[in-house]
Amino acid sequence: MTGALIDLFGWSYALASFLLWIGAQLLGLGNWISLQLGAPSPGPLEGMIGFVTGAPLTSLVAIILAINILLLWATAFHLLIVMWIERKMYSRLQDRRGIMLGLGSSEILRNTLGRIPLIGRPFRKASHLGTGFLQTVADGVKLFQKEVITPASADKWMFHAAPVMIAASTLFLFIAIPWSDGFWIMGSRLPNGDVVNPWGVLVILGAFSVAPLSILIAGWASNNKYTLLGGMRAAAQLMSYEIPMVLSIIALVVFAGTLDPFQLVRQQSAPLTFGLGPFGTVQIPWLPNWYIFNPILWIAFVVFFITVIAEAERIPFDIPEAEAELVEGWTTEYSGMRFGIVFGFKWLRAIAGAALIAILFLGGWSGPVFAQVWIPNIASPGNLWPIPILPQEFWFTLKIYAIFVVFVWIGWSVPRVRIDQILNIGWKRLLPLSLLAILLATLARGMGWF
Amino acid sequence: MESDLLARYFPVALFAIFTLLFPVGTFFATRILRKDSPGPLKDLTYECGEVPEGEAMIQFHFQYYVFAIIFVVFDVAAIFLLLWALSSSATWGSTVAFASIALFIAIMFIATNYALKKEEVLYI
Amino acid sequence: MDLEVVAFLILSGLEVGAAVMTVTAKKLVHNVFWLAVTLITIAGIYLLFLAEFVAWIQIIVYAGAVPVLFLFGIMLTRRKIMEEPHESQ
């Protein structure tokens, strides 16, 4: 596990045993008090202390902690940063002054707060690289305290069940996306230290597949012609782009031979190797074996990239949520946190899609480890704990943000595509292209090339 | 193998339960923060400010259903291709395997063209 | 109590309940929703058979495509037909 900073199950087990140890101490105190008060010895809480510190409960609490840490990492940390990146990038692309202003751009603030010696540092210069990080948090708080309005004669159960389905299927994506060799939920450790998860990519595809149904129900349940139209179009679009997605992954699988995200990253950590058929193999030692460097897979990469943009309903494929046309599309009638969930989780699907692109084509979390810093280990005193400088989580996050920047760049420079053009592209252009990619991959692999 | 599977999927099951409970939790949090007070004007559906008229369940064109059927067919075919791709490394020497999958892809290609030629004009 | 037996009881209870709701719900869209729930819990039961691939394929093909097919088919008809209560169960 070199290079991974966070060992999720190890840390959550340690944290769980610590918390349960505190609980056991409290129970022991209660036991002692009851013994003083005259209960027969051993005290009544003795059995519970044994239960609390036992292995099954510790593992259960450890798993719950691990799930919460991963969910917080994906939603609270990455979602906020990604939304901030998007806002800053598109405002710079479109030259919008307001979002790009920094704290020091106002003269009043510069002259008053900027004069304070240490704390006034951010206020001193007028700059474009402002903060505004808490704007997303403020939006979330605002949405929490808004009233939830159910439209008249809407289907109450479906109306409120649809955001639950959308949220559940979007969060389910993050089960199978590992963030490093130690930061994962779904997987099992082999005896030699490797981690396997035989069907990881299939789980992610499954979670993407449940989306059209929930969007259709959401659009229908609002009792609004336009949301119904938006919902049907969204379902048609999402279905049209799922087949090229699956087929381009198949083109990759012909080379990789596995759907396991851990195995895919392990394969891509080796040096770049090209097979040239009867001429032998060529190895380039200073480039990693990322599948994006393989010319046969370029068609599959382009097709997969476009389908991920379409599955995340980003511009240029955002006709379901076309802001200038259908107000908010299929989410029009949702208010308050229901809107917050369906709106914010669009970015989560974009993060998951970017993570999938990074794992499949860009080598996942493989990256150079420059140094290792040894610090004393709290858990086992006397030992040292290595911290890799530039751990795997950093490389993975960097790649996800880079792909997301490309998403934003494309999104805010290209006009929106009409719905029948979207279906045209999906069925008549991308589907034959992905079939061609599979054929090319089969031919190349069969003859020993690449 | 069996205990390994259960050990691997127990966190998945817990995760699924959490993902189902999280939005329900936000619903309750919202209700605590602000009471619902529905009124006749607030509950009207939104049509850019006008009073909505007509029924909300408009009838849709048949082409949506055609695309859904084509999607189901190609989904199943894609699953067969996935199965083949996963086991393809074991069959590289054999010409029969390659010929059969090439035939499958060729038939799928022809079928795609035929099915989508009929949907030349898109009413969606 | 074996964890597997507990999981099987919970999943099959959910599935039978969802199947009953599929057949007895009043509005057609509720039927489709409960059908989707039934298919997803069947995928869970496949996991108990140690058939992981089939389970995830079940979610991709069944829970992702078939209820959408049903919903599209339902929405091709007009509201009056959708709202009529079922006569035979």
XYZ file of C-alpha atoms in Angstrom:
663
model
C 0.000 0.000 0.000
C 2.789 2.402 -0.727
C 1.687 5.799 -1.777
C -1.771 5.720 -0.237
C -2.246 8.160 2.581
C -5.573 7.071 3.953
C -6.321 3.524 4.975
C -10.050 3.884 5.404
C -10.950 0.650 7.112
C -7.856 0.678 9.292
C -8.437 4.203 10.502
C -12.158 3.752 11.038
C -11.501 0.562 12.981
C -9.058 2.436 15.186
C -11.501 5.317 15.602
C -14.359 2.924 16.342
C -12.371 1.054 18.978
C -11.400 4.363 20.539
C -15.005 5.571 20.689
C -16.197 2.235 22.024
C -13.403 2.288 24.573
C -14.774 5.601 25.828
C -18.221 4.022 25.948
C -16.816 1.064 27.859
C -15.200 3.391 30.387
C -18.524 5.151 30.923
C -20.267 1.821 31.331
C -17.570 0.766 33.780
C -18.206 3.926 35.765
C -21.915 3.182 35.810
C -21.154 -0.367 36.872
C -18.977 0.819 39.738
C -21.672 3.231 40.882
C -24.274 0.481 40.874
C -21.912 -1.786 42.821
C -21.517 0.931 45.449
C -25.270 1.256 45.593
C -25.561 -2.372 46.612
C -26.088 -4.395 43.471
C -24.682 -7.943 43.533
C -21.208 -8.351 42.078
C -20.369 -8.513 39.232
C -22.469 -5.458 38.475
C -25.440 -5.443 36.098
C -23.566 -3.668 33.315
C -20.672 -6.121 33.205
C -21.989 -8.116 30.240
C -22.619 -4.956 28.284
C -19.037 -3.851 28.697
C -17.884 -7.096 27.154
C -20.338 -6.624 24.295
C -19.335 -3.040 23.657
C -15.636 -3.778 23.334
C -16.110 -6.976 21.328
C -15.128 -7.365 17.708
C -18.563 -7.511 15.976
C -19.817 -4.209 17.322
C -16.451 -2.584 16.653
C -16.509 -3.706 13.038
C -20.076 -2.495 12.626
C -19.279 0.923 14.027
C -16.087 0.976 11.945
C -18.058 0.335 8.752
C -20.594 3.019 9.619
C -17.774 5.482 10.274
C -16.038 4.524 7.028
C -19.237 5.073 5.038
C -19.778 8.448 6.630
C -16.207 9.537 6.029
C -16.420 8.558 2.378
C -19.769 10.278 1.923
C -18.508 13.433 3.577
C -15.346 13.328 1.495
C -17.282 12.985 -1.746
C -20.114 15.385 -1.013
C -18.961 17.991 1.479
C -15.374 18.274 0.316
C -15.345 17.582 -3.406
C -18.786 18.930 -4.232
C -18.028 22.304 -2.683
C -14.665 22.615 -4.372
C -16.040 21.505 -7.728
C -18.890 23.994 -7.587
C -16.380 26.710 -6.705
C -14.143 25.733 -9.633
C -17.076 25.863 -12.000
C -18.219 29.270 -10.831
C -14.771 30.800 -11.028
C -14.013 29.264 -14.399
C -17.168 30.227 -16.156
C -17.094 33.709 -14.784
C -13.563 34.133 -16.079
C -14.569 32.678 -19.438
C -17.504 34.997 -19.716
C -15.701 37.944 -18.123
C -18.218 38.393 -15.348
C -16.964 40.860 -12.835
C -18.984 40.003 -9.799
C -17.961 36.445 -9.210
C -14.339 37.089 -9.895
C -13.925 39.907 -7.435
C -11.656 39.261 -4.558
C -11.893 40.514 -1.060
C -9.467 43.290 -1.826
C -11.299 44.645 -4.805
C -13.401 47.096 -2.902
C -11.585 50.249 -1.922
C -13.361 50.624 1.352
C -12.331 47.179 2.510
C -8.816 47.748 1.301
C -8.419 50.944 3.212
C -9.985 49.802 6.432
C -9.464 46.099 6.947
C -6.389 45.941 4.757
C -4.477 48.112 7.170
C -4.621 45.550 9.975
C -1.146 43.966 10.082
C -1.663 40.209 9.954
C -5.321 39.456 9.462
C -5.789 42.044 6.771
C -3.624 40.206 4.263
C -6.440 39.035 1.942
C -7.865 42.524 1.795
C -4.781 44.302 0.684
C -4.627 43.741 -3.032
C -7.320 44.154 -5.658
C -7.306 40.869 -7.450
C -9.442 38.579 -9.533
C -8.610 35.431 -7.627
C -11.105 36.046 -4.940
C -12.520 33.602 -2.546
C -16.272 33.117 -2.508
C -15.830 29.582 -1.322
C -18.538 29.949 1.273
C -21.067 31.044 -1.325
C -21.999 27.442 -1.995
C -22.454 26.791 1.702
C -24.630 29.899 1.938
C -26.711 28.600 -0.981
C -27.183 25.324 0.826
C -28.290 27.050 4.014
C -30.688 29.205 2.023
C -32.213 26.187 0.356
C -32.635 24.412 3.670
C -34.790 27.095 5.127
C -37.100 27.558 2.167
C -40.622 26.294 2.221
C -41.436 23.173 0.295
C -44.384 23.718 -2.025
C -46.205 20.763 -3.487
C -48.107 21.697 -6.637
C -51.857 21.323 -6.639
C -53.109 17.862 -7.645
C -49.598 16.580 -7.994
C -48.966 12.975 -7.112
C -47.739 13.508 -3.553
C -45.962 10.221 -3.018
C -44.156 10.184 -6.341
C -43.369 13.877 -6.085
C -41.499 13.373 -2.856
C -40.112 9.937 -3.730
C -38.391 11.068 -6.919
C -35.690 13.263 -5.271
C -35.027 10.381 -2.864
C -34.438 8.056 -5.825
C -32.230 10.566 -7.595
C -30.187 11.232 -4.462
C -29.894 7.545 -3.604
C -28.763 6.487 -7.078
C -26.277 9.362 -7.286
C -24.746 8.635 -3.896
C -24.661 4.935 -4.748
C -22.164 5.796 -7.476
C -19.566 6.456 -4.831
C -19.604 2.958 -3.415
C -17.503 1.549 -6.190
C -15.171 4.477 -6.864
C -11.992 3.988 -4.889
C -9.887 7.046 -4.203
C -6.604 5.233 -3.582
C -5.321 1.837 -2.578
C -6.642 2.319 0.926
C -9.619 4.647 0.551
C -12.423 2.393 -0.623
C -15.646 0.852 0.592
C -16.284 -1.967 -1.830
C -13.487 -4.413 -2.276
C -11.627 -7.189 -0.589
C -8.000 -7.558 0.279
C -6.107 -10.518 -1.080
C -3.487 -12.207 1.087
C -0.653 -10.597 -0.857
C -1.889 -7.104 -0.029
C -3.620 -6.280 -3.300
C -7.202 -5.116 -3.312
C -9.736 -6.550 -5.727
C -13.265 -5.616 -6.621
C -14.194 -7.754 -9.614
C -17.211 -5.806 -10.819
C -16.540 -2.246 -9.783
C -17.158 -0.518 -13.105
C -20.385 -2.471 -13.561
C -21.705 -1.124 -10.256
C -21.032 2.426 -11.429
C -22.805 1.751 -14.718
C -25.750 0.321 -12.811
C -26.041 3.423 -10.681
C -26.001 5.567 -13.809
C -28.779 3.426 -15.311
C -31.336 4.074 -12.608
C -31.272 7.809 -13.321
C -33.689 7.971 -16.315
C -36.466 6.301 -14.345
C -36.229 8.682 -11.409
C -36.068 11.768 -13.649
C -39.104 10.581 -15.575
C -41.091 10.069 -12.376
C -39.972 13.485 -11.099
C -41.070 15.193 -14.272
C -44.385 13.389 -14.357
C -45.281 13.862 -10.724
C -45.198 17.646 -10.853
C -48.453 17.880 -12.771
C -46.921 20.377 -15.149
C -46.872 19.916 -18.923
C -43.444 21.418 -19.252
C -41.773 19.366 -16.563
C -43.321 16.281 -18.111
C -41.863 17.249 -21.449
C -38.502 17.951 -19.837
C -38.587 14.641 -18.003
C -39.385 12.613 -21.109
C -36.642 14.333 -23.061
C -34.171 13.830 -20.223
C -35.011 10.126 -20.049
C -34.663 9.776 -23.838
C -31.308 11.565 -23.735
C -29.899 9.577 -20.823
C -30.967 6.290 -22.394
C -29.482 7.231 -25.747
C -26.059 7.861 -24.266
C -25.869 4.823 -22.067
C -25.289 2.374 -24.889
C -22.239 4.187 -26.317
C -20.958 4.440 -22.724
C -21.193 0.684 -22.170
C -19.793 -0.087 -25.612
C -16.756 2.166 -25.234
C -16.025 0.567 -21.874
C -16.216 -2.776 -23.663
C -13.592 -1.563 -26.157
C -11.369 -0.818 -23.178
C -12.119 -4.154 -21.531
C -10.858 -5.979 -24.626
C -7.460 -4.556 -23.747
C -7.653 -4.621 -19.998
C -9.513 -7.876 -19.529
C -11.073 -6.771 -16.260
C -13.723 -4.494 -14.827
C -11.902 -4.099 -11.556
C -10.904 -0.468 -10.867
C -7.988 -1.572 -8.681
C -6.684 -3.943 -11.331
C -7.098 -1.290 -14.026
C -4.997 1.162 -12.038
C -2.393 -1.506 -11.308
C -2.141 -2.261 -15.025
C -1.726 1.409 -15.769
C 1.054 1.931 -13.271
C 3.499 -0.113 -15.305
C 5.718 1.582 -17.879
C 4.250 2.145 -21.306
C 4.412 -0.956 -23.462
C 3.464 -1.152 -27.096
C 3.245 -4.440 -28.877
C 4.127 -4.170 -32.526
C 2.886 -7.536 -33.692
C 5.628 -9.473 -35.393
C 8.186 -6.783 -34.562
C 8.154 -7.426 -30.839
C 7.303 -4.979 -28.064
C 8.519 -1.484 -27.383
C 8.747 -0.134 -23.875
C 8.971 3.523 -22.989
C 10.095 3.640 -19.374
C 9.313 7.217 -18.508
C 5.628 7.160 -19.496
C 3.031 5.150 -17.609
C 0.835 2.681 -19.377
C -2.254 4.871 -19.355
C -4.874 3.701 -21.774
C -5.174 7.187 -23.193
C -1.717 6.797 -24.742
C -2.904 3.830 -26.751
C -3.910 5.038 -30.235
C -6.426 2.243 -30.755
C -8.409 3.448 -27.769
C -8.620 7.085 -28.832
C -12.017 6.629 -30.463
C -13.279 4.884 -27.336
C -11.910 7.708 -25.198
C -13.625 10.428 -27.223
C -16.919 8.540 -27.266
C -16.729 7.887 -23.536
C -15.902 11.516 -22.777
C -18.886 12.774 -24.752
C -21.241 10.258 -23.157
C -20.108 11.231 -19.673
C -20.878 14.883 -20.453
C -24.304 13.811 -21.704
C -24.997 11.570 -18.716
C -24.178 14.388 -16.334
C -26.619 16.599 -18.233
C -24.052 19.301 -18.744
C -24.055 21.866 -21.491
C -24.050 21.214 -24.484
C -26.467 18.420 -23.583
C -28.545 20.158 -20.988
C -31.779 20.531 -22.905
C -33.662 18.840 -20.024
C -32.631 21.677 -17.762
C -32.340 24.345 -20.389
C -32.226 27.491 -18.378
C -33.409 29.845 -21.003
C -36.151 27.647 -22.299
C -37.893 25.495 -19.761
C -37.036 27.479 -16.621
C -35.518 24.587 -14.752
C -36.810 21.777 -16.910
C -37.970 18.769 -15.002
C -37.028 20.288 -11.646
C -39.202 23.370 -11.962
C -41.736 22.509 -9.320
C -39.215 21.501 -6.690
C -38.359 24.042 -4.025
C -36.201 24.079 -0.949
C -33.870 21.231 -0.264
C -35.523 18.925 -2.787
C -34.346 21.305 -5.463
C -31.024 21.560 -3.690
C -30.582 17.811 -3.845
C -31.406 17.342 -7.515
C -29.482 20.453 -8.487
C -26.371 19.775 -6.454
C -26.224 16.100 -7.282
C -25.828 16.941 -10.940
C -22.300 17.990 -9.982
C -21.835 14.781 -8.035
C -22.652 12.807 -11.168
C -20.115 14.927 -13.046
C -17.505 14.143 -10.358
C -18.307 10.433 -10.566
C -18.072 10.537 -14.369
C -14.734 12.352 -14.171
C -13.502 9.803 -11.625
C -14.534 7.010 -13.977
C -12.649 8.634 -16.859
C -9.608 9.006 -14.604
C -9.692 5.362 -13.493
C -10.312 3.940 -16.957
C -8.120 6.081 -19.162
C -5.848 8.276 -17.103
C -4.345 5.801 -14.701
C -6.471 6.501 -11.648
C -4.396 7.362 -8.661
C -1.021 6.331 -10.013
C 1.497 9.084 -9.801
C 5.074 9.596 -8.726
C 5.857 9.533 -5.050
C 8.674 11.970 -4.524
C 9.490 11.390 -0.893
C 8.249 9.809 2.264
C 8.047 11.682 5.513
C 8.132 9.594 8.660
C 6.182 10.799 11.631
C 5.574 9.071 14.932
C 2.626 6.758 14.933
C -0.090 7.574 17.456
C -1.782 4.227 17.207
C 1.277 2.103 17.882
C 3.788 4.176 19.843
C 7.400 3.594 19.030
C 6.715 2.956 15.356
C 6.972 5.465 12.584
C 4.235 6.058 10.100
C 5.202 6.962 6.533
C 3.401 9.797 4.842
C 3.991 9.746 1.113
C 4.591 13.187 -0.303
C 2.022 13.591 -2.995
C -0.066 10.603 -1.968
C -2.350 8.727 -4.314
C -5.448 10.608 -3.233
C -3.776 13.832 -4.358
C -3.069 12.525 -7.850
C -6.563 11.163 -8.229
C -8.128 14.427 -7.076
C -5.848 16.359 -9.426
C -6.932 14.273 -12.385
C -10.602 14.597 -11.480
C -10.312 18.365 -11.240
C -8.403 18.547 -14.528
C -11.115 16.569 -16.312
C -13.764 18.693 -14.652
C -12.022 21.860 -15.851
C -12.238 20.481 -19.385
C -15.950 19.794 -18.808
C -16.517 23.381 -17.711
C -14.414 24.732 -20.548
C -16.400 22.821 -23.151
C -19.657 23.557 -21.416
C -19.362 27.284 -21.309
C -17.990 27.754 -24.809
C -20.347 25.650 -26.867
C -24.017 26.393 -27.608
C -26.716 24.065 -26.480
C -27.715 21.226 -28.777
C -31.385 20.719 -29.664
C -33.069 17.564 -28.428
C -33.445 15.850 -31.773
C -29.835 16.686 -32.572
C -28.848 15.159 -29.227
C -30.645 11.931 -30.083
C -29.161 12.068 -33.552
C -25.639 12.291 -32.167
C -26.272 9.583 -29.600
C -27.828 6.959 -31.808
C -26.540 7.639 -35.290
C -23.023 8.882 -34.640
C -21.722 7.636 -31.296
C -23.193 4.152 -31.445
C -21.554 3.169 -34.770
C -18.337 4.849 -33.588
C -18.259 2.765 -30.439
C -18.958 -0.421 -32.411
C -16.041 0.555 -34.640
C -13.901 1.060 -31.545
C -14.733 -2.454 -30.330
C -13.897 -3.873 -33.736
C -10.576 -2.021 -33.877
C -9.697 -3.142 -30.383
C -10.499 -6.757 -31.225
C -8.463 -6.661 -34.415
C -5.514 -4.990 -32.742
C -5.496 -7.285 -29.780
C -6.066 -10.379 -31.833
C -3.110 -9.697 -34.072
C -0.855 -8.719 -31.217
C -0.624 -5.037 -32.051
C -0.676 -2.613 -29.133
C -15.676 -17.374 -1.009
C -19.065 -17.093 0.591
C -17.968 -15.253 3.676
C -15.778 -13.135 1.454
C -18.799 -12.102 -0.591
C -20.842 -11.243 2.443
C -17.914 -9.374 3.960
C -17.537 -7.411 0.754
C -21.210 -6.569 0.373
C -22.140 -5.788 3.943
C -20.698 -2.239 3.708
C -22.468 -1.903 0.361
C -25.808 -2.767 1.949
C -25.224 -0.316 4.791
C -24.176 2.336 2.289
C -27.369 1.795 0.305
C -29.451 2.188 3.453
C -27.591 5.403 4.300
C -28.095 6.816 0.815
C -31.802 6.141 1.137
C -31.990 7.736 4.581
C -29.958 10.841 3.763
C -32.564 12.655 1.586
C -35.351 11.594 3.926
C -33.330 13.187 6.704
C -33.087 16.426 4.761
C -36.847 16.372 4.331
C -37.329 16.263 8.074
C -34.693 18.931 8.630
C -36.487 21.229 6.209
C -39.794 20.627 7.881
C -38.347 21.587 11.229
C -36.937 24.804 9.861
C -39.990 25.997 7.993
C -43.585 24.927 8.233
C -45.565 24.065 5.138
C -48.371 26.500 4.491
C -49.973 25.730 1.170
C -52.178 28.303 -0.448
C -54.213 28.333 -3.651
C -51.975 30.748 -5.513
C -48.726 29.152 -4.366
C -49.751 25.712 -5.471
C -50.423 26.594 -9.070
C -47.940 24.989 -11.424
C -45.463 27.273 -13.062
C -45.981 28.322 -16.663
C -43.877 31.451 -16.781
C -46.388 33.484 -14.877
C -49.587 32.701 -16.680
C -52.493 30.817 -15.223
C -52.036 27.248 -16.396
C -54.741 25.915 -18.642
C -55.442 22.537 -20.053
C -54.511 19.184 -18.698
C -50.997 18.363 -17.639
C -50.961 14.901 -19.156
C -50.379 15.718 -22.778
C -50.088 12.918 -25.230
C -46.649 12.119 -26.489
C -45.359 11.005 -29.781
C -44.819 7.313 -30.379
C -41.147 7.799 -31.133
C -40.238 7.945 -27.436
C -41.411 4.371 -27.073
C -39.510 3.259 -30.166
C -36.283 4.651 -28.737
C -36.937 2.907 -25.439
C -37.404 -0.428 -27.209
C -34.256 0.054 -29.266
C -32.467 0.881 -26.018
C -33.560 -2.354 -24.356
C -32.470 -4.414 -27.357
C -29.048 -2.810 -27.529
C -28.613 -2.988 -23.771
C -28.951 -6.761 -23.846
C -26.656 -7.009 -26.878
C -24.105 -4.837 -25.074
C -24.217 -7.219 -22.122
C -23.351 -10.126 -24.409
C -20.488 -8.107 -25.871
C -19.297 -7.359 -22.335
C -19.285 -11.048 -21.484
C -17.274 -11.785 -24.573
C -14.807 -8.957 -23.934
C -14.135 -10.176 -20.406
C -13.286 -13.643 -21.614
C -11.658 -12.576 -24.869
C -8.113 -12.934 -23.629
C -8.607 -16.686 -23.460
C -9.687 -16.932 -27.075
C -7.123 -14.996 -29.039
C -5.738 -17.931 -30.958
C -9.080 -19.189 -32.147
C -10.488 -17.942 -35.435
C -13.961 -19.281 -34.722
C -14.368 -17.029 -31.694
C -13.174 -13.981 -33.548
C -15.356 -14.732 -36.567
C -18.445 -15.198 -34.416
C -17.969 -11.949 -32.548
C -17.235 -10.101 -35.778
C -20.436 -11.544 -37.197
C -22.333 -10.413 -34.074
C -20.993 -6.880 -34.334
C -21.712 -6.796 -38.071
C -25.316 -7.899 -37.541
C -25.681 -5.357 -34.748
C -24.337 -2.651 -37.028
C -26.748 -3.534 -39.816
C -29.618 -3.744 -37.337
C -28.699 -0.324 -35.912
C -28.710 1.196 -39.362
C -32.056 -0.319 -40.260
C -33.765 0.600 -36.992
C -32.493 4.150 -37.062
C -33.151 4.711 -40.739
C -36.818 4.350 -39.904
C -36.419 7.096 -37.326
C -35.083 9.517 -39.891
C -37.383 12.343 -38.863
C -37.353 12.918 -35.148
C -40.502 14.257 -33.620
C -39.082 14.372 -30.128
C -28.525 -16.146 13.592
C -26.799 -16.482 10.282
C -26.310 -13.152 8.544
C -27.209 -14.693 5.236
C -30.590 -15.916 6.459
C -31.381 -12.499 7.913
C -30.436 -10.795 4.662
C -32.528 -13.230 2.660
C -35.556 -12.702 4.889
C -35.313 -8.932 4.684
C -34.790 -8.860 0.912
C -37.517 -11.337 0.131
C -39.916 -9.593 2.485
C -39.241 -6.315 0.687
C -39.632 -7.980 -2.649
C -42.929 -9.679 -1.865
C -44.256 -6.456 -0.379
C -43.226 -4.481 -3.436
C -44.737 -7.113 -5.728
C -48.037 -6.925 -3.846
C -47.963 -3.141 -4.132
C -47.223 -3.480 -7.837
C -50.404 -5.384 -8.401
C -52.684 -3.463 -6.074
C -51.676 0.182 -6.485
C -54.349 2.483 -7.807
C -52.449 4.707 -10.188
C -50.454 3.230 -13.029
C -47.275 5.157 -12.300
C -47.216 3.804 -8.762
C -47.350 0.317 -10.242
C -44.273 1.036 -12.327
C -42.441 2.466 -9.329
C -43.109 -0.614 -7.250
C -42.065 -2.778 -10.189
C -38.713 -0.997 -10.206
C -38.360 -1.626 -6.458
C -39.182 -5.320 -6.980
C -36.546 -5.667 -9.685
C -33.892 -3.966 -7.566
C -34.541 -6.244 -4.590
C -34.364 -9.255 -6.906
C -30.882 -8.028 -7.814
C -30.079 -8.096 -4.114
C -31.250 -11.697 -3.893
C -29.010 -12.605 -6.817
C -26.134 -11.327 -4.696
C -27.060 -13.880 -2.064
C -26.725 -16.545 -4.732
C -23.096 -15.376 -5.169
C -24.045 -14.269 -8.700
C -22.638 -10.753 -8.664
C -22.464 -10.274 -12.399
C -26.103 -11.234 -12.864
C -27.095 -8.922 -10.012
C -25.505 -5.851 -11.538
C -26.716 -6.747 -15.015
C -30.192 -7.063 -13.537
C -29.916 -3.497 -12.279
C -28.526 -2.161 -15.558
C -30.982 -3.889 -17.874
C -34.078 -4.449 -15.761
C -34.234 -1.635 -13.246
C -32.822 0.819 -15.745
C -34.704 0.014 -18.913
C -37.879 -1.972 -18.384
C -39.744 0.434 -16.030
C -38.829 3.294 -18.359
C -40.304 1.262 -21.188
C -43.492 0.793 -19.207
C -43.684 4.474 -18.301
C -43.191 5.593 -21.862
C -45.902 3.183 -22.932
C -48.229 4.535 -20.239
C -47.617 8.111 -21.217
C -48.557 7.444 -24.785
C -52.130 7.228 -23.609
C -54.186 10.075 -22.303
C -54.934 10.914 -18.723
C -58.467 9.602 -18.627
C -57.297 6.111 -19.388
C -54.506 6.394 -16.843
C -56.767 7.452 -14.024
C -59.382 4.765 -14.389
C -59.274 2.324 -11.477
C -58.471 -1.250 -12.228
C -61.409 -3.582 -12.493
C -59.774 -6.964 -12.110
C -56.903 -7.680 -9.749
